[in-house]
Amino acid sequence: MTASEGRLVGDLAKAIDESDFAWSLVLVGEDQRDKLAALTSDLLGKPSTTGDGKQITSGYAYWGIGPTIAWAHACADPFYLVMKQSLDSFTRRWSRVRGKVGSGFHHVSFGVGTGHKDRLVLDHLLDHNPDLLYVPVDMSSEMLRLGTQQATHGLRVRGHRVVPVQLDFSIPENLAEFRDLVHRMVGDEPVLYSLLGNTMANFDHDAELLAGLTGLVRPQDLFLLEVATTDALSDELAQDAVEEYARSRAYREFATSALMHNTDLTITLDAVQFRGAVEGDRALKVKVVYQNGTGGDIMMMLPDRTRVPFPDRDTIRLYLTRKYARKALDGVVGAAGMRKVVGTHSDFPVPRSAQGFGMDLLLLAPGGPDEPATSGPGSRARDIWEH
């Protein structure tokens, strides 16, 4: 970096830190035109009554200001029990795990969400590394701003040490570029990566996603994974999992928000259906679909302004989620090349028929002896931004 470039970076950091205005410095990693084209392609899927044709894949459910606001409202809905119980129990679960995280860590958060959980993680990490770099990653720039503001509110993290990255982290090529970016910013200093809020469960190829994300982890790094779990697998429990989502009107509004903002369909919440099933010996799977139940075909305008038929009984998959069998977690973690340093579980106070539902928080490290990764604070990340 030249002297003039260093001065420019320093001046920018100073301007952000000293301003009372809520500046967000965001690194945009993708051409948004390509994302719009991909969404259009997904909505051109073959007709299916089971949610296996047309779809809105995970990241697009939060893409744009409308879906972002709808997600925030759903998370605040007391009838959306999965999220409420996940947020309520996170403080306790994190307190049991954080002692295994040593000093000097930076934080990279995949899928920042509302930022409430990241705030607790950052509060602890800042006690051991006041100069940490916080890098939240999300496909939605609007979600990044919402979550980042909540995550850093009232904390001692300086504005220029917060580097939101707009990126679809489910794409392997994106992760390769992101890995290089992070390693250049932090050098050899350790990073705590996180994938919280059962985000892993929202992807068709969830195991491949986890393997891709944990592929960023070096021997000095750690990975924090949160998943929804179940003690048993059965069709009855799959229906209980469905009920956790179906009872919340706010969740239905969130699930249909991306469809409302990217097509010209007149949205009817009664057309939202929840389909539960057992996924092998690894999870309960819930698909949220929008079904045309009008008795006739509907013409639907797509994001590129083309009009296509939405046939009677055809569906658009809006969302996908899972509850993982607790006994399968070691296999999922091992397949990603990781080992569990420590884990903690919280049961959900749900109806008797659904006993065994809960959330697990796992601190993972690359395979090897069960030793927490620790490192003293260094200067590489500070050099990137302040010199």
mmCIF file with all atom_site columns, N, CA, C and O in Angstrom, residues 242-289:
data_model
loop_
_atom_site.group_PDB
_atom_site.id
_atom_site.type_symbol
_atom_site.label_atom_id
_atom_site.label_alt_id
_atom_site.label_comp_id
_atom_site.label_asym_id
_atom_site.label_entity_id
_atom_site.label_seq_id
_atom_site.pdbx_PDB_ins_code
_atom_site.Cartn_x
_atom_site.Cartn_y
_atom_site.Cartn_z
_atom_site.occupancy
_atom_site.B_iso_or_equiv
_atom_site.pdbx_formal_charge
_atom_site.auth_seq_id
_atom_site.auth_comp_id
_atom_site.auth_asym_id
_atom_site.auth_atom_id
_atom_site.pdbx_PDB_model_num
ATOM 1   N N  . VAL A 1 242 ? -44.022 -28.924 11.529 1.00 0.00 ? 242 VAL A N  1
ATOM 2   C CA . VAL A 1 242 ? -44.820 -28.066 10.659 1.00 0.00 ? 242 VAL A CA 1
ATOM 3   C C  . VAL A 1 242 ? -45.610 -27.053 11.473 1.00 0.00 ? 242 VAL A C  1
ATOM 4   O O  . VAL A 1 242 ? -45.672 -25.858 11.138 1.00 0.00 ? 242 VAL A O  1
ATOM 5   N N  . GLU A 1 243 ? -46.205 -27.513 12.567 1.00 0.00 ? 243 GLU A N  1
ATOM 6   C CA . GLU A 1 243 ? -47.057 -26.641 13.373 1.00 0.00 ? 243 GLU A CA 1
ATOM 7   C C  . GLU A 1 243 ? -46.282 -25.478 13.982 1.00 0.00 ? 243 GLU A C  1
ATOM 8   O O  . GLU A 1 243 ? -46.842 -24.411 14.227 1.00 0.00 ? 243 GLU A O  1
ATOM 9   N N  . GLU A 1 244 ? -45.004 -25.668 14.252 1.00 0.00 ? 244 GLU A N  1
ATOM 10  C CA . GLU A 1 244 ? -44.201 -24.589 14.815 1.00 0.00 ? 244 GLU A CA 1
ATOM 11  C C  . GLU A 1 244 ? -44.158 -23.373 13.894 1.00 0.00 ? 244 GLU A C  1
ATOM 12  O O  . GLU A 1 244 ? -44.039 -22.239 14.343 1.00 0.00 ? 244 GLU A O  1
ATOM 13  N N  . TYR A 1 245 ? -44.235 -23.618 12.598 1.00 0.00 ? 245 TYR A N  1
ATOM 14  C CA . TYR A 1 245 ? -44.191 -22.530 11.621 1.00 0.00 ? 245 TYR A CA 1
ATOM 15  C C  . TYR A 1 245 ? -45.588 -22.075 11.211 1.00 0.00 ? 245 TYR A C  1
ATOM 16  O O  . TYR A 1 245 ? -45.841 -20.890 11.038 1.00 0.00 ? 245 TYR A O  1
ATOM 17  N N  . ALA A 1 246 ? -46.500 -23.036 11.067 1.00 0.00 ? 246 ALA A N  1
ATOM 18  C CA . ALA A 1 246 ? -47.819 -22.733 10.501 1.00 0.00 ? 246 ALA A CA 1
ATOM 19  C C  . ALA A 1 246 ? -48.651 -21.827 11.386 1.00 0.00 ? 246 ALA A C  1
ATOM 20  O O  . ALA A 1 246 ? -49.527 -21.105 10.891 1.00 0.00 ? 246 ALA A O  1
ATOM 21  N N  . ARG A 1 247 ? -48.402 -21.824 12.701 1.00 0.00 ? 247 ARG A N  1
ATOM 22  C CA . ARG A 1 247 ? -49.261 -21.053 13.599 1.00 0.00 ? 247 ARG A CA 1
ATOM 23  C C  . ARG A 1 247 ? -48.954 -19.549 13.562 1.00 0.00 ? 247 ARG A C  1
ATOM 24  O O  . ARG A 1 247 ? -49.711 -18.764 14.123 1.00 0.00 ? 247 ARG A O  1
ATOM 25  N N  . SER A 1 248 ? -47.862 -19.142 12.923 1.00 0.00 ? 248 SER A N  1
ATOM 26  C CA . SER A 1 248 ? -47.461 -17.738 12.934 1.00 0.00 ? 248 SER A CA 1
ATOM 27  C C  . SER A 1 248 ? -47.865 -17.032 11.638 1.00 0.00 ? 248 SER A C  1
ATOM 28  O O  . SER A 1 248 ? -47.361 -17.356 10.562 1.00 0.00 ? 248 SER A O  1
ATOM 29  N N  . ARG A 1 249 ? -48.759 -16.061 11.738 1.00 0.00 ? 249 ARG A N  1
ATOM 30  C CA . ARG A 1 249 ? -49.124 -15.267 10.570 1.00 0.00 ? 249 ARG A CA 1
ATOM 31  C C  . ARG A 1 249 ? -47.936 -14.439 10.079 1.00 0.00 ? 249 ARG A C  1
ATOM 32  O O  . ARG A 1 249 ? -47.709 -14.305 8.881  1.00 0.00 ? 249 ARG A O  1
ATOM 33  N N  . ALA A 1 250 ? -47.152 -13.922 11.019 1.00 0.00 ? 250 ALA A N  1
ATOM 34  C CA . ALA A 1 250 ? -45.988 -13.121 10.633 1.00 0.00 ? 250 ALA A CA 1
ATOM 35  C C  . ALA A 1 250 ? -44.991 -13.946 9.831  1.00 0.00 ? 250 ALA A C  1
ATOM 36  O O  . ALA A 1 250 ? -44.351 -13.437 8.901  1.00 0.00 ? 250 ALA A O  1
ATOM 37  N N  . TYR A 1 251 ? -44.844 -15.223 10.193 1.00 0.00 ? 251 TYR A N  1
ATOM 38  C CA . TYR A 1 251 ? -43.940 -16.078 9.427  1.00 0.00 ? 251 TYR A CA 1
ATOM 39  C C  . TYR A 1 251 ? -44.486 -16.302 8.018  1.00 0.00 ? 251 TYR A C  1
ATOM 40  O O  . TYR A 1 251 ? -43.731 -16.299 7.044  1.00 0.00 ? 251 TYR A O  1
ATOM 41  N N  . ARG A 1 252 ? -45.792 -16.501 7.876  1.00 0.00 ? 252 ARG A N  1
ATOM 42  C CA . ARG A 1 252 ? -46.391 -16.660 6.550  1.00 0.00 ? 252 ARG A CA 1
ATOM 43  C C  . ARG A 1 252 ? -46.152 -15.409 5.705  1.00 0.00 ? 252 ARG A C  1
ATOM 44  O O  . ARG A 1 252 ? -45.872 -15.494 4.502  1.00 0.00 ? 252 ARG A O  1
ATOM 45  N N  . GLU A 1 253 ? -46.282 -14.239 6.340  1.00 0.00 ? 253 GLU A N  1
ATOM 46  C CA . GLU A 1 253 ? -46.046 -12.990 5.605  1.00 0.00 ? 253 GLU A CA 1
ATOM 47  C C  . GLU A 1 253 ? -44.593 -12.880 5.159  1.00 0.00 ? 253 GLU A C  1
ATOM 48  O O  . GLU A 1 253 ? -44.305 -12.410 4.059  1.00 0.00 ? 253 GLU A O  1
ATOM 49  N N  . PHE A 1 254 ? -43.672 -13.314 6.024  1.00 0.00 ? 254 PHE A N  1
ATOM 50  C CA . PHE A 1 254 ? -42.271 -13.323 5.615  1.00 0.00 ? 254 PHE A CA 1
ATOM 51  C C  . PHE A 1 254 ? -42.041 -14.300 4.464  1.00 0.00 ? 254 PHE A C  1
ATOM 52  O O  . PHE A 1 254 ? -41.389 -13.973 3.463  1.00 0.00 ? 254 PHE A O  1
ATOM 53  N N  . ALA A 1 255 ? -42.581 -15.517 4.593  1.00 0.00 ? 255 ALA A N  1
ATOM 54  C CA . ALA A 1 255 ? -42.340 -16.543 3.588  1.00 0.00 ? 255 ALA A CA 1
ATOM 55  C C  . ALA A 1 255 ? -42.828 -16.133 2.203  1.00 0.00 ? 255 ALA A C  1
ATOM 56  O O  . ALA A 1 255 ? -42.244 -16.509 1.186  1.00 0.00 ? 255 ALA A O  1
ATOM 57  N N  . THR A 1 256 ? -43.899 -15.350 2.141  1.00 0.00 ? 256 THR A N  1
ATOM 58  C CA . THR A 1 256 ? -44.449 -14.919 0.852  1.00 0.00 ? 256 THR A CA 1
ATOM 59  C C  . THR A 1 256 ? -43.894 -13.577 0.386  1.00 0.00 ? 256 THR A C  1
ATOM 60  O O  . THR A 1 256 ? -44.203 -13.130 -0.713 1.00 0.00 ? 256 THR A O  1
ATOM 61  N N  . SER A 1 257 ? -43.087 -12.924 1.222  1.00 0.00 ? 257 SER A N  1
ATOM 62  C CA . SER A 1 257 ? -42.635 -11.572 0.905  1.00 0.00 ? 257 SER A CA 1
ATOM 63  C C  . SER A 1 257 ? -41.810 -11.518 -0.373 1.00 0.00 ? 257 SER A C  1
ATOM 64  O O  . SER A 1 257 ? -41.996 -10.635 -1.213 1.00 0.00 ? 257 SER A O  1
ATOM 65  N N  . ALA A 1 258 ? -40.876 -12.450 -0.548 1.00 0.00 ? 258 ALA A N  1
ATOM 66  C CA . ALA A 1 258 ? -40.042 -12.442 -1.762 1.00 0.00 ? 258 ALA A CA 1
ATOM 67  C C  . ALA A 1 258 ? -40.894 -12.676 -2.998 1.00 0.00 ? 258 ALA A C  1
ATOM 68  O O  . ALA A 1 258 ? -40.641 -12.085 -4.067 1.00 0.00 ? 258 ALA A O  1
ATOM 69  N N  . LEU A 1 259 ? -41.908 -13.529 -2.886 1.00 0.00 ? 259 LEU A N  1
ATOM 70  C CA . LEU A 1 259 ? -42.801 -13.777 -4.014 1.00 0.00 ? 259 LEU A CA 1
ATOM 71  C C  . LEU A 1 259 ? -43.596 -12.525 -4.352 1.00 0.00 ? 259 LEU A C  1
ATOM 72  O O  . LEU A 1 259 ? -43.786 -12.174 -5.520 1.00 0.00 ? 259 LEU A O  1
ATOM 73  N N  . MET A 1 260 ? -44.066 -11.825 -3.335 1.00 0.00 ? 260 MET A N  1
ATOM 74  C CA . MET A 1 260 ? -44.852 -10.609 -3.551 1.00 0.00 ? 260 MET A CA 1
ATOM 75  C C  . MET A 1 260 ? -44.013 -9.508  -4.193 1.00 0.00 ? 260 MET A C  1
ATOM 76  O O  . MET A 1 260 ? -44.507 -8.758  -5.039 1.00 0.00 ? 260 MET A O  1
ATOM 77  N N  . HIS A 1 261 ? -42.723 -9.411  -3.824 1.00 0.00 ? 261 HIS A N  1
ATOM 78  C CA . HIS A 1 261 ? -41.890 -8.326  -4.313 1.00 0.00 ? 261 HIS A CA 1
ATOM 79  C C  . HIS A 1 261 ? -41.214 -8.626  -5.653 1.00 0.00 ? 261 HIS A C  1
ATOM 80  O O  . HIS A 1 261 ? -40.663 -7.722  -6.275 1.00 0.00 ? 261 HIS A O  1
ATOM 81  N N  . ASN A 1 262 ? -41.266 -9.889  -6.099 1.00 0.00 ? 262 ASN A N  1
ATOM 82  C CA . ASN A 1 262 ? -40.583 -10.236 -7.345 1.00 0.00 ? 262 ASN A CA 1
ATOM 83  C C  . ASN A 1 262 ? -41.507 -10.776 -8.431 1.00 0.00 ? 262 ASN A C  1
ATOM 84  O O  . ASN A 1 262 ? -41.041 -11.104 -9.519 1.00 0.00 ? 262 ASN A O  1
ATOM 85  N N  . THR A 1 263 ? -42.808 -10.884 -8.135 1.00 0.00 ? 263 THR A N  1
ATOM 86  C CA . THR A 1 263 ? -43.797 -11.252 -9.144 1.00 0.00 ? 263 THR A CA 1
ATOM 87  C C  . THR A 1 263 ? -45.009 -10.342 -8.974 1.00 0.00 ? 263 THR A C  1
ATOM 88  O O  . THR A 1 263 ? -45.068 -9.531  -8.047 1.00 0.00 ? 263 THR A O  1
ATOM 89  N N  . ASP A 1 264 ? -45.982 -10.498 -9.854 1.00 0.00 ? 264 ASP A N  1
ATOM 90  C CA . ASP A 1 264 ? -47.200 -9.704  -9.724 1.00 0.00 ? 264 ASP A CA 1
ATOM 91  C C  . ASP A 1 264 ? -48.363 -10.534 -9.181 1.00 0.00 ? 264 ASP A C  1
ATOM 92  O O  . ASP A 1 264 ? -49.530 -10.137 -9.314 1.00 0.00 ? 264 ASP A O  1
ATOM 93  N N  . LEU A 1 265 ? -48.061 -11.676 -8.557 1.00 0.00 ? 265 LEU A N  1
ATOM 94  C CA . LEU A 1 265 ? -49.115 -12.493 -7.970 1.00 0.00 ? 265 LEU A CA 1
ATOM 95  C C  . LEU A 1 265 ? -49.812 -11.743 -6.838 1.00 0.00 ? 265 LEU A C  1
ATOM 96  O O  . LEU A 1 265 ? -49.170 -11.040 -6.059 1.00 0.00 ? 265 LEU A O  1
ATOM 97  N N  . THR A 1 266 ? -51.114 -11.902 -6.758 1.00 0.00 ? 266 THR A N  1
ATOM 98  C CA . THR A 1 266 ? -51.867 -11.405 -5.616 1.00 0.00 ? 266 THR A CA 1
ATOM 99  C C  . THR A 1 266 ? -51.770 -12.457 -4.524 1.00 0.00 ? 266 THR A C  1
ATOM 100 O O  . THR A 1 266 ? -52.297 -13.562 -4.655 1.00 0.00 ? 266 THR A O  1
ATOM 101 N N  . ILE A 1 267 ? -51.058 -12.121 -3.456 1.00 0.00 ? 267 ILE A N  1
ATOM 102 C CA . ILE A 1 267 ? -50.726 -13.112 -2.439 1.00 0.00 ? 267 ILE A CA 1
ATOM 103 C C  . ILE A 1 267 ? -51.897 -13.342 -1.484 1.00 0.00 ? 267 ILE A C  1
ATOM 104 O O  . ILE A 1 267 ? -52.487 -12.396 -0.948 1.00 0.00 ? 267 ILE A O  1
ATOM 105 N N  . THR A 1 268 ? -52.226 -14.606 -1.278 1.00 0.00 ? 268 THR A N  1
ATOM 106 C CA . THR A 1 268 ? -53.232 -15.033 -0.314 1.00 0.00 ? 268 THR A CA 1
ATOM 107 C C  . THR A 1 268 ? -52.562 -15.936 0.698  1.00 0.00 ? 268 THR A C  1
ATOM 108 O O  . THR A 1 268 ? -52.015 -16.980 0.327  1.00 0.00 ? 268 THR A O  1
ATOM 109 N N  . LEU A 1 269 ? -52.579 -15.555 1.971  1.00 0.00 ? 269 LEU A N  1
ATOM 110 C CA . LEU A 1 269 ? -51.871 -16.337 2.974  1.00 0.00 ? 269 LEU A CA 1
ATOM 111 C C  . LEU A 1 269 ? -52.458 -17.737 3.135  1.00 0.00 ? 269 LEU A C  1
ATOM 112 O O  . LEU A 1 269 ? -51.752 -18.662 3.551  1.00 0.00 ? 269 LEU A O  1
ATOM 113 N N  . ASP A 1 270 ? -53.723 -17.906 2.775  1.00 0.00 ? 270 ASP A N  1
ATOM 114 C CA . ASP A 1 270 ? -54.330 -19.236 2.857  1.00 0.00 ? 270 ASP A CA 1
ATOM 115 C C  . ASP A 1 270 ? -53.711 -20.200 1.851  1.00 0.00 ? 270 ASP A C  1
ATOM 116 O O  . ASP A 1 270 ? -53.856 -21.426 1.989  1.00 0.00 ? 270 ASP A O  1
ATOM 117 N N  . ALA A 1 271 ? -53.028 -19.656 0.838  1.00 0.00 ? 271 ALA A N  1
ATOM 118 C CA . ALA A 1 271 ? -52.400 -20.510 -0.175 1.00 0.00 ? 271 ALA A CA 1
ATOM 119 C C  . ALA A 1 271 ? -51.041 -21.027 0.274  1.00 0.00 ? 271 ALA A C  1
ATOM 120 O O  . ALA A 1 271 ? -50.407 -21.822 -0.427 1.00 0.00 ? 271 ALA A O  1
ATOM 121 N N  . VAL A 1 272 ? -50.571 -20.578 1.444  1.00 0.00 ? 272 VAL A N  1
ATOM 122 C CA . VAL A 1 272 ? -49.296 -21.056 1.979  1.00 0.00 ? 272 VAL A CA 1
ATOM 123 C C  . VAL A 1 272 ? -49.525 -22.388 2.673  1.00 0.00 ? 272 VAL A C  1
ATOM 124 O O  . VAL A 1 272 ? -50.384 -22.500 3.551  1.00 0.00 ? 272 VAL A O  1
ATOM 125 N N  . GLN A 1 273 ? -48.768 -23.387 2.274  1.00 0.00 ? 273 GLN A N  1
ATOM 126 C CA . GLN A 1 273 ? -48.898 -24.718 2.868  1.00 0.00 ? 273 GLN A CA 1
ATOM 127 C C  . GLN A 1 273 ? -47.554 -25.175 3.416  1.00 0.00 ? 273 GLN A C  1
ATOM 128 O O  . GLN A 1 273 ? -46.495 -24.776 2.938  1.00 0.00 ? 273 GLN A O  1
ATOM 129 N N  . PHE A 1 274 ? -47.605 -26.047 4.409  1.00 0.00 ? 274 PHE A N  1
ATOM 130 C CA . PHE A 1 274 ? -46.412 -26.553 5.068  1.00 0.00 ? 274 PHE A CA 1
ATOM 131 C C  . PHE A 1 274 ? -46.411 -28.074 4.939  1.00 0.00 ? 274 PHE A C  1
ATOM 132 O O  . PHE A 1 274 ? -47.366 -28.729 5.329  1.00 0.00 ? 274 PHE A O  1
ATOM 133 N N  . ARG A 1 275 ? -45.347 -28.607 4.379  1.00 0.00 ? 275 ARG A N  1
ATOM 134 C CA . ARG A 1 275 ? -45.245 -30.044 4.142  1.00 0.00 ? 275 ARG A CA 1
ATOM 135 C C  . ARG A 1 275 ? -44.090 -30.608 4.970  1.00 0.00 ? 275 ARG A C  1
ATOM 136 O O  . ARG A 1 275 ? -42.931 -30.203 4.796  1.00 0.00 ? 275 ARG A O  1
ATOM 137 N N  . GLY A 1 276 ? -44.391 -31.531 5.868  1.00 0.00 ? 276 GLY A N  1
ATOM 138 C CA . GLY A 1 276 ? -43.366 -32.140 6.710  1.00 0.00 ? 276 GLY A CA 1
ATOM 139 C C  . GLY A 1 276 ? -43.082 -33.566 6.289  1.00 0.00 ? 276 GLY A C  1
ATOM 140 O O  . GLY A 1 276 ? -43.974 -34.296 5.858  1.00 0.00 ? 276 GLY A O  1
ATOM 141 N N  . ALA A 1 277 ? -41.819 -33.999 6.427  1.00 0.00 ? 277 ALA A N  1
ATOM 142 C CA . ALA A 1 277 ? -41.422 -35.355 6.068  1.00 0.00 ? 277 ALA A CA 1
ATOM 143 C C  . ALA A 1 277 ? -40.154 -35.725 6.828  1.00 0.00 ? 277 ALA A C  1
ATOM 144 O O  . ALA A 1 277 ? -39.458 -34.863 7.364  1.00 0.00 ? 277 ALA A O  1
ATOM 145 N N  . VAL A 1 278 ? -39.871 -37.020 6.867  1.00 0.00 ? 278 VAL A N  1
ATOM 146 C CA . VAL A 1 278 ? -38.630 -37.517 7.451  1.00 0.00 ? 278 VAL A CA 1
ATOM 147 C C  . VAL A 1 278 ? -37.601 -37.637 6.336  1.00 0.00 ? 278 VAL A C  1
ATOM 148 O O  . VAL A 1 278 ? -37.872 -38.245 5.296  1.00 0.00 ? 278 VAL A O  1
ATOM 149 N N  . GLU A 1 279 ? -36.442 -37.050 6.536  1.00 0.00 ? 279 GLU A N  1
ATOM 150 C CA . GLU A 1 279 ? -35.375 -37.078 5.536  1.00 0.00 ? 279 GLU A CA 1
ATOM 151 C C  . GLU A 1 279 ? -34.338 -38.137 5.946  1.00 0.00 ? 279 GLU A C  1
ATOM 152 O O  . GLU A 1 279 ? -33.379 -37.852 6.662  1.00 0.00 ? 279 GLU A O  1
ATOM 153 N N  . GLY A 1 280 ? -34.571 -39.364 5.489  1.00 0.00 ? 280 GLY A N  1
ATOM 154 C CA . GLY A 1 280 ? -33.661 -40.453 5.817  1.00 0.00 ? 280 GLY A CA 1
ATOM 155 C C  . GLY A 1 280 ? -33.527 -40.635 7.313  1.00 0.00 ? 280 GLY A C  1
ATOM 156 O O  . GLY A 1 280 ? -34.501 -40.618 8.064  1.00 0.00 ? 280 GLY A O  1
ATOM 157 N N  . ASP A 1 281 ? -32.272 -40.816 7.763  1.00 0.00 ? 281 ASP A N  1
ATOM 158 C CA . ASP A 1 281 ? -32.018 -40.982 9.194  1.00 0.00 ? 281 ASP A CA 1
ATOM 159 C C  . ASP A 1 281 ? -31.326 -39.761 9.773  1.00 0.00 ? 281 ASP A C  1
ATOM 160 O O  . ASP A 1 281 ? -30.686 -39.847 10.828 1.00 0.00 ? 281 ASP A O  1
ATOM 161 N N  . ARG A 1 282 ? -31.487 -38.614 9.095  1.00 0.00 ? 282 ARG A N  1
ATOM 162 C CA . ARG A 1 282 ? -30.717 -37.442 9.509  1.00 0.00 ? 282 ARG A CA 1
ATOM 163 C C  . ARG A 1 282 ? -31.546 -36.259 9.974  1.00 0.00 ? 282 ARG A C  1
ATOM 164 O O  . ARG A 1 282 ? -31.059 -35.438 10.745 1.00 0.00 ? 282 ARG A O  1
ATOM 165 N N  . ALA A 1 283 ? -32.817 -36.115 9.532  1.00 0.00 ? 283 ALA A N  1
ATOM 166 C CA . ALA A 1 283 ? -33.537 -34.884 9.854  1.00 0.00 ? 283 ALA A CA 1
ATOM 167 C C  . ALA A 1 283 ? -35.035 -35.007 9.614  1.00 0.00 ? 283 ALA A C  1
ATOM 168 O O  . ALA A 1 283 ? -35.510 -35.888 8.878  1.00 0.00 ? 283 ALA A O  1
ATOM 169 N N  . LEU A 1 284 ? -35.781 -34.099 10.261 1.00 0.00 ? 284 LEU A N  1
ATOM 170 C CA . LEU A 1 284 ? -37.155 -33.793 9.881  1.00 0.00 ? 284 LEU A CA 1
ATOM 171 C C  . LEU A 1 284 ? -37.088 -32.610 8.924  1.00 0.00 ? 284 LEU A C  1
ATOM 172 O O  . LEU A 1 284 ? -36.390 -31.630 9.194  1.00 0.00 ? 284 LEU A O  1
ATOM 173 N N  . LYS A 1 285 ? -37.808 -32.681 7.828  1.00 0.00 ? 285 LYS A N  1
ATOM 174 C CA . LYS A 1 285 ? -37.710 -31.672 6.774  1.00 0.00 ? 285 LYS A CA 1
ATOM 175 C C  . LYS A 1 285 ? -39.058 -30.996 6.585  1.00 0.00 ? 285 LYS A C  1
ATOM 176 O O  . LYS A 1 285 ? -40.089 -31.665 6.509  1.00 0.00 ? 285 LYS A O  1
ATOM 177 N N  . VAL A 1 286 ? -39.037 -29.655 6.541  1.00 0.00 ? 286 VAL A N  1
ATOM 178 C CA . VAL A 1 286 ? -40.265 -28.891 6.351  1.00 0.00 ? 286 VAL A CA 1
ATOM 179 C C  . VAL A 1 286 ? -40.105 -28.020 5.107  1.00 0.00 ? 286 VAL A C  1
ATOM 180 O O  . VAL A 1 286 ? -39.157 -27.238 5.000  1.00 0.00 ? 286 VAL A O  1
ATOM 181 N N  . LYS A 1 287 ? -41.032 -28.180 4.166  1.00 0.00 ? 287 LYS A N  1
ATOM 182 C CA . LYS A 1 287 ? -41.077 -27.325 2.987  1.00 0.00 ? 287 LYS A CA 1
ATOM 183 C C  . LYS A 1 287 ? -42.280 -26.391 3.102  1.00 0.00 ? 287 LYS A C  1
ATOM 184 O O  . LYS A 1 287 ? -43.382 -26.835 3.437  1.00 0.00 ? 287 LYS A O  1
ATOM 185 N N  . VAL A 1 288 ? -42.047 -25.121 2.838  1.00 0.00 ? 288 VAL A N  1
ATOM 186 C CA . VAL A 1 288 ? -43.125 -24.135 2.811  1.00 0.00 ? 288 VAL A CA 1
ATOM 187 C C  . VAL A 1 288 ? -43.398 -23.820 1.346  1.00 0.00 ? 288 VAL A C  1
ATOM 188 O O  . VAL A 1 288 ? -42.490 -23.389 0.622  1.00 0.00 ? 288 VAL A O  1
ATOM 189 N N  . VAL A 1 289 ? -44.638 -24.058 0.892  1.00 0.00 ? 289 VAL A N  1
ATOM 190 C CA . VAL A 1 289 ? -44.959 -23.873 -0.524 1.00 0.00 ? 289 VAL A CA 1
ATOM 191 C C  . VAL A 1 289 ? -46.159 -22.947 -0.682 1.00 0.00 ? 289 VAL A C  1
ATOM 192 O O  . VAL A 1 289 ? -46.997 -22.816 0.218  1.00 0.00 ? 289 VAL A O  1
#
